[in-house]
Amino acid sequence: MTSYNGNSKVDFYFEKAEKWKEELEQLRAVVLDCHLVEELKWGCPCYTFENANIVLIHAFKEYCAFLFFKGALMKDPEHILIQQTDNVQAARQVRFVNVKDIIGKKDSLKRYIYEAAEIEKEGLKVELKKVSEFEIAKEFQDKMDENSDLKNAFYALTPGRQRAYLLHFSQPKQSKTREARVEKNIPQILNGKGLND
């Protein structure tokens, strides 16, 4: 069997780590032991099987984590997979706050990684919510009702761009903030651009 080593292009991620250095190195060792290919994607170590993303390592202020791209399809017998927010449909995290926890879960983590690779091998897909199932903020709906050009431009966007706007507009608790977000992004929508274009 091929022995997989770390990718030198990814080394900097582990070298620059301050808060979670030992934990991140331990996670890297676990995943490389599963014979996945290490790449750098989205500025983080990403591990692939036959060019399909399986798991990502990332660090946050409060924890570091494995992120399984299709975690929603995994069995999770250990009950360790976490949905980051209600809006995350496919990915699931396993969070860590110390090396001891990672070492204690090493065998389980490997089983999860193998299961995630198997899901890719089988070509399974996460059934994502349709854009029509997302809530439209009242402030945005009012603007579309007033302006048919805006409504047409919005529905001409790709589903991913529509989803990004709908989530962005509905996040704030205060109507005033939602309204400001809508106003700010109207020109972008009318120009056929996504939130981050």
Short mmCIF file of C-alpha atoms in Angstrom, two decimals:
data_model
loop_
_atom_site.label_atom_id
_atom_site.label_comp_id
_atom_site.label_asym_id
_atom_site.label_seq_id
_atom_site.Cartn_x
_atom_site.Cartn_y
_atom_site.Cartn_z
CA MET A 1 0.00 0.00 0.00
CA THR A 2 1.23 3.50 -0.81
CA SER A 3 2.57 5.45 2.12
CA TYR A 4 1.25 9.00 2.23
CA ASN A 5 3.31 11.80 3.66
CA GLY A 6 2.45 15.36 4.44
CA ASN A 7 2.47 17.86 1.59
CA SER A 8 5.24 20.44 2.02
CA LYS A 9 2.87 23.12 0.67
CA VAL A 10 0.68 22.52 3.72
CA ASP A 11 3.45 22.51 6.34
CA PHE A 12 3.17 26.27 6.95
CA TYR A 13 -0.37 25.81 8.31
CA PHE A 14 0.94 23.63 11.13
CA GLU A 15 4.10 25.68 11.65
CA LYS A 16 2.23 28.99 12.06
CA ALA A 17 -0.32 27.52 14.48
CA GLU A 18 -0.02 28.91 17.97
CA LYS A 19 -2.99 27.98 20.12
CA TRP A 20 -3.75 24.49 18.77
CA LYS A 21 -0.31 23.46 17.45
CA GLU A 22 -0.06 20.04 19.17
CA GLU A 23 -3.70 19.22 18.50
CA LEU A 24 -3.45 20.11 14.80
CA GLU A 25 -0.30 18.03 14.39
CA GLN A 26 -2.03 15.09 16.07
CA LEU A 27 -5.06 15.44 13.73
CA ARG A 28 -2.71 15.53 10.75
CA ALA A 29 -1.00 12.32 11.89
CA VAL A 30 -4.38 10.57 12.28
CA VAL A 31 -5.63 11.52 8.83
CA LEU A 32 -2.33 10.81 7.03
CA ASP A 33 -2.35 7.37 8.63
CA CYS A 34 -5.58 6.74 6.66
CA HIS A 35 -3.72 7.12 3.34
CA LEU A 36 -5.50 10.22 2.08
CA VAL A 37 -3.82 12.83 -0.09
CA GLU A 38 -2.99 16.08 1.69
CA GLU A 39 -3.73 19.31 -0.18
CA LEU A 40 -4.21 22.97 0.67
CA LYS A 41 -7.74 24.24 -0.01
CA TRP A 42 -9.44 27.35 1.39
CA GLY A 43 -6.20 28.01 3.27
CA CYS A 44 -6.59 24.79 5.31
CA PRO A 45 -5.24 21.25 5.12
CA CYS A 46 -7.74 19.23 3.08
CA TYR A 47 -7.57 15.48 2.61
CA THR A 48 -8.86 13.82 -0.52
CA PHE A 49 -9.57 10.35 -1.83
CA GLU A 50 -9.56 9.96 -5.62
CA ASN A 51 -9.76 13.79 -5.94
CA ALA A 52 -12.87 13.99 -3.73
CA ASN A 53 -12.74 16.11 -0.55
CA ILE A 54 -13.12 13.90 2.52
CA VAL A 55 -12.04 15.87 5.58
CA LEU A 56 -10.56 19.28 6.39
CA ILE A 57 -8.58 20.34 9.44
CA HIS A 58 -9.30 23.81 10.75
CA ALA A 59 -8.76 25.82 13.90
CA PHE A 60 -11.02 28.28 15.65
CA LYS A 61 -10.68 30.40 18.76
CA GLU A 62 -12.46 27.89 21.02
CA TYR A 63 -11.47 24.58 19.38
CA CYS A 64 -9.84 22.84 16.43
CA ALA A 65 -11.74 20.37 14.30
CA PHE A 66 -12.08 17.81 11.58
CA LEU A 67 -14.72 18.87 9.08
CA PHE A 68 -16.29 15.99 7.14
CA PHE A 69 -17.65 17.37 3.87
CA LYS A 70 -20.52 14.85 3.72
CA GLY A 71 -20.85 14.31 7.46
CA ALA A 72 -24.64 14.49 7.22
CA LEU A 73 -24.53 11.07 5.49
CA MET A 74 -22.33 9.45 8.13
CA LYS A 75 -23.67 7.07 10.78
CA ASP A 76 -22.02 8.74 13.82
CA PRO A 77 -22.22 5.87 16.36
CA GLU A 78 -20.04 7.87 18.78
CA HIS A 79 -22.34 10.94 18.56
CA ILE A 80 -19.39 13.25 17.91
CA LEU A 81 -20.46 14.92 14.66
CA ILE A 82 -21.66 18.49 15.09
CA GLN A 83 -23.68 20.61 12.69
CA GLN A 84 -22.02 24.05 12.94
CA THR A 85 -25.22 26.03 12.33
CA ASP A 86 -28.76 25.29 11.14
CA ASN A 87 -27.75 26.54 7.68
CA VAL A 88 -24.94 23.99 7.22
CA GLN A 89 -26.52 21.19 5.22
CA ALA A 90 -23.81 18.65 4.37
CA ALA A 91 -20.69 19.18 6.50
CA ARG A 92 -20.22 18.06 10.09
CA GLN A 93 -17.42 18.79 12.56
CA VAL A 94 -15.67 16.79 15.24
CA ARG A 95 -14.28 19.31 17.72
CA PHE A 96 -11.26 19.05 20.00
CA VAL A 97 -9.83 21.12 22.82
CA ASN A 98 -6.86 18.94 23.84
CA VAL A 99 -4.43 16.31 22.53
CA LYS A 100 -5.64 13.69 25.02
CA ASP A 101 -9.13 13.79 23.49
CA ILE A 102 -7.73 13.24 19.99
CA ILE A 103 -5.55 10.32 21.11
CA GLY A 104 -8.51 8.78 22.93
CA LYS A 105 -10.66 8.96 19.80
CA LYS A 106 -7.93 7.99 17.31
CA ASP A 107 -9.46 4.63 16.31
CA SER A 108 -12.96 6.11 16.06
CA LEU A 109 -11.67 9.00 13.96
CA LYS A 110 -10.03 6.59 11.54
CA ARG A 111 -13.30 4.67 11.21
CA TYR A 112 -15.10 7.94 10.47
CA ILE A 113 -12.48 8.86 7.85
CA TYR A 114 -12.80 5.44 6.18
CA GLU A 115 -16.59 5.75 6.20
CA ALA A 116 -16.36 9.23 4.63
CA ALA A 117 -14.09 7.83 1.88
CA GLU A 118 -16.56 4.98 1.33
CA ILE A 119 -19.40 7.49 0.92
CA GLU A 120 -17.36 9.15 -1.84
CA LYS A 121 -16.55 5.80 -3.46
CA GLU A 122 -20.26 5.00 -3.59
CA GLY A 123 -21.00 8.42 -5.10
CA LEU A 124 -23.55 9.32 -2.43
CA LYS A 125 -24.83 12.90 -2.43
CA VAL A 126 -26.33 15.05 0.32
CA GLU A 127 -29.81 16.17 -0.66
CA LEU A 128 -29.63 19.94 -0.26
CA LYS A 129 -32.61 22.13 0.50
CA LYS A 130 -33.98 23.92 -2.53
CA VAL A 131 -33.68 27.71 -2.58
CA SER A 132 -37.48 27.88 -2.40
CA GLU A 133 -37.31 26.21 1.04
CA PHE A 134 -35.24 29.06 2.53
CA GLU A 135 -36.99 31.89 4.34
CA ILE A 136 -37.06 35.22 2.53
CA ALA A 137 -36.58 38.15 4.90
CA LYS A 138 -39.68 40.37 4.86
CA GLU A 139 -37.51 43.39 4.10
CA PHE A 140 -36.17 41.72 0.95
CA GLN A 141 -39.56 40.40 -0.11
CA ASP A 142 -41.00 43.94 0.22
CA LYS A 143 -38.25 45.33 -2.04
CA MET A 144 -38.85 42.61 -4.65
CA ASP A 145 -42.60 43.30 -4.53
CA GLU A 146 -41.89 47.00 -5.20
CA ASN A 147 -39.27 46.42 -7.90
CA SER A 148 -39.86 43.76 -10.57
CA ASP A 149 -36.36 44.35 -12.03
CA LEU A 150 -34.88 43.38 -8.66
CA LYS A 151 -37.11 40.32 -8.43
CA ASN A 152 -36.19 39.18 -11.96
CA ALA A 153 -32.48 39.82 -11.35
CA PHE A 154 -32.56 37.85 -8.09
CA TYR A 155 -34.29 34.82 -9.63
CA ALA A 156 -31.86 34.92 -12.57
CA LEU A 157 -28.96 34.31 -10.16
CA THR A 158 -27.63 30.80 -9.64
CA PRO A 159 -29.22 28.87 -6.74
CA GLY A 160 -26.01 29.18 -4.71
CA ARG A 161 -25.98 32.96 -5.08
CA GLN A 162 -29.66 33.17 -4.19
CA ARG A 163 -29.08 31.02 -1.10
CA ALA A 164 -26.15 33.21 0.02
CA TYR A 165 -28.26 36.36 -0.22
CA LEU A 166 -31.23 34.81 1.56
CA LEU A 167 -29.04 33.65 4.45
CA HIS A 168 -27.23 37.00 4.61
CA PHE A 169 -30.48 38.97 4.67
CA SER A 170 -32.21 36.80 7.27
CA GLN A 171 -29.36 36.56 9.81
CA PRO A 172 -29.72 39.88 11.68
CA LYS A 173 -32.25 39.98 14.49
CA GLN A 174 -33.20 43.64 13.93
CA SER A 175 -35.32 44.69 10.98
CA LYS A 176 -33.25 47.86 10.57
CA THR A 177 -30.09 45.79 10.06
CA ARG A 178 -31.83 43.42 7.62
CA GLU A 179 -33.12 46.42 5.67
CA ALA A 180 -29.62 47.97 5.52
CA ARG A 181 -28.17 44.71 4.19
CA VAL A 182 -30.85 44.50 1.51
CA GLU A 183 -30.33 48.15 0.44
CA LYS A 184 -26.57 47.71 0.28
CA ASN A 185 -26.82 44.64 -1.96
CA ILE A 186 -29.54 45.74 -4.40
CA PRO A 187 -27.02 47.15 -6.94
CA GLN A 188 -25.01 43.93 -6.77
CA ILE A 189 -28.11 41.80 -7.45
CA LEU A 190 -29.24 44.08 -10.30
CA ASN A 191 -25.77 43.61 -11.85
CA GLY A 192 -26.16 39.81 -11.70
CA LYS A 193 -23.47 39.45 -9.04
CA GLY A 194 -23.39 37.17 -6.04
CA LEU A 195 -22.80 38.30 -2.47
CA ASN A 196 -19.06 37.66 -2.65
CA ASP A 197 -18.40 38.39 -6.34
#
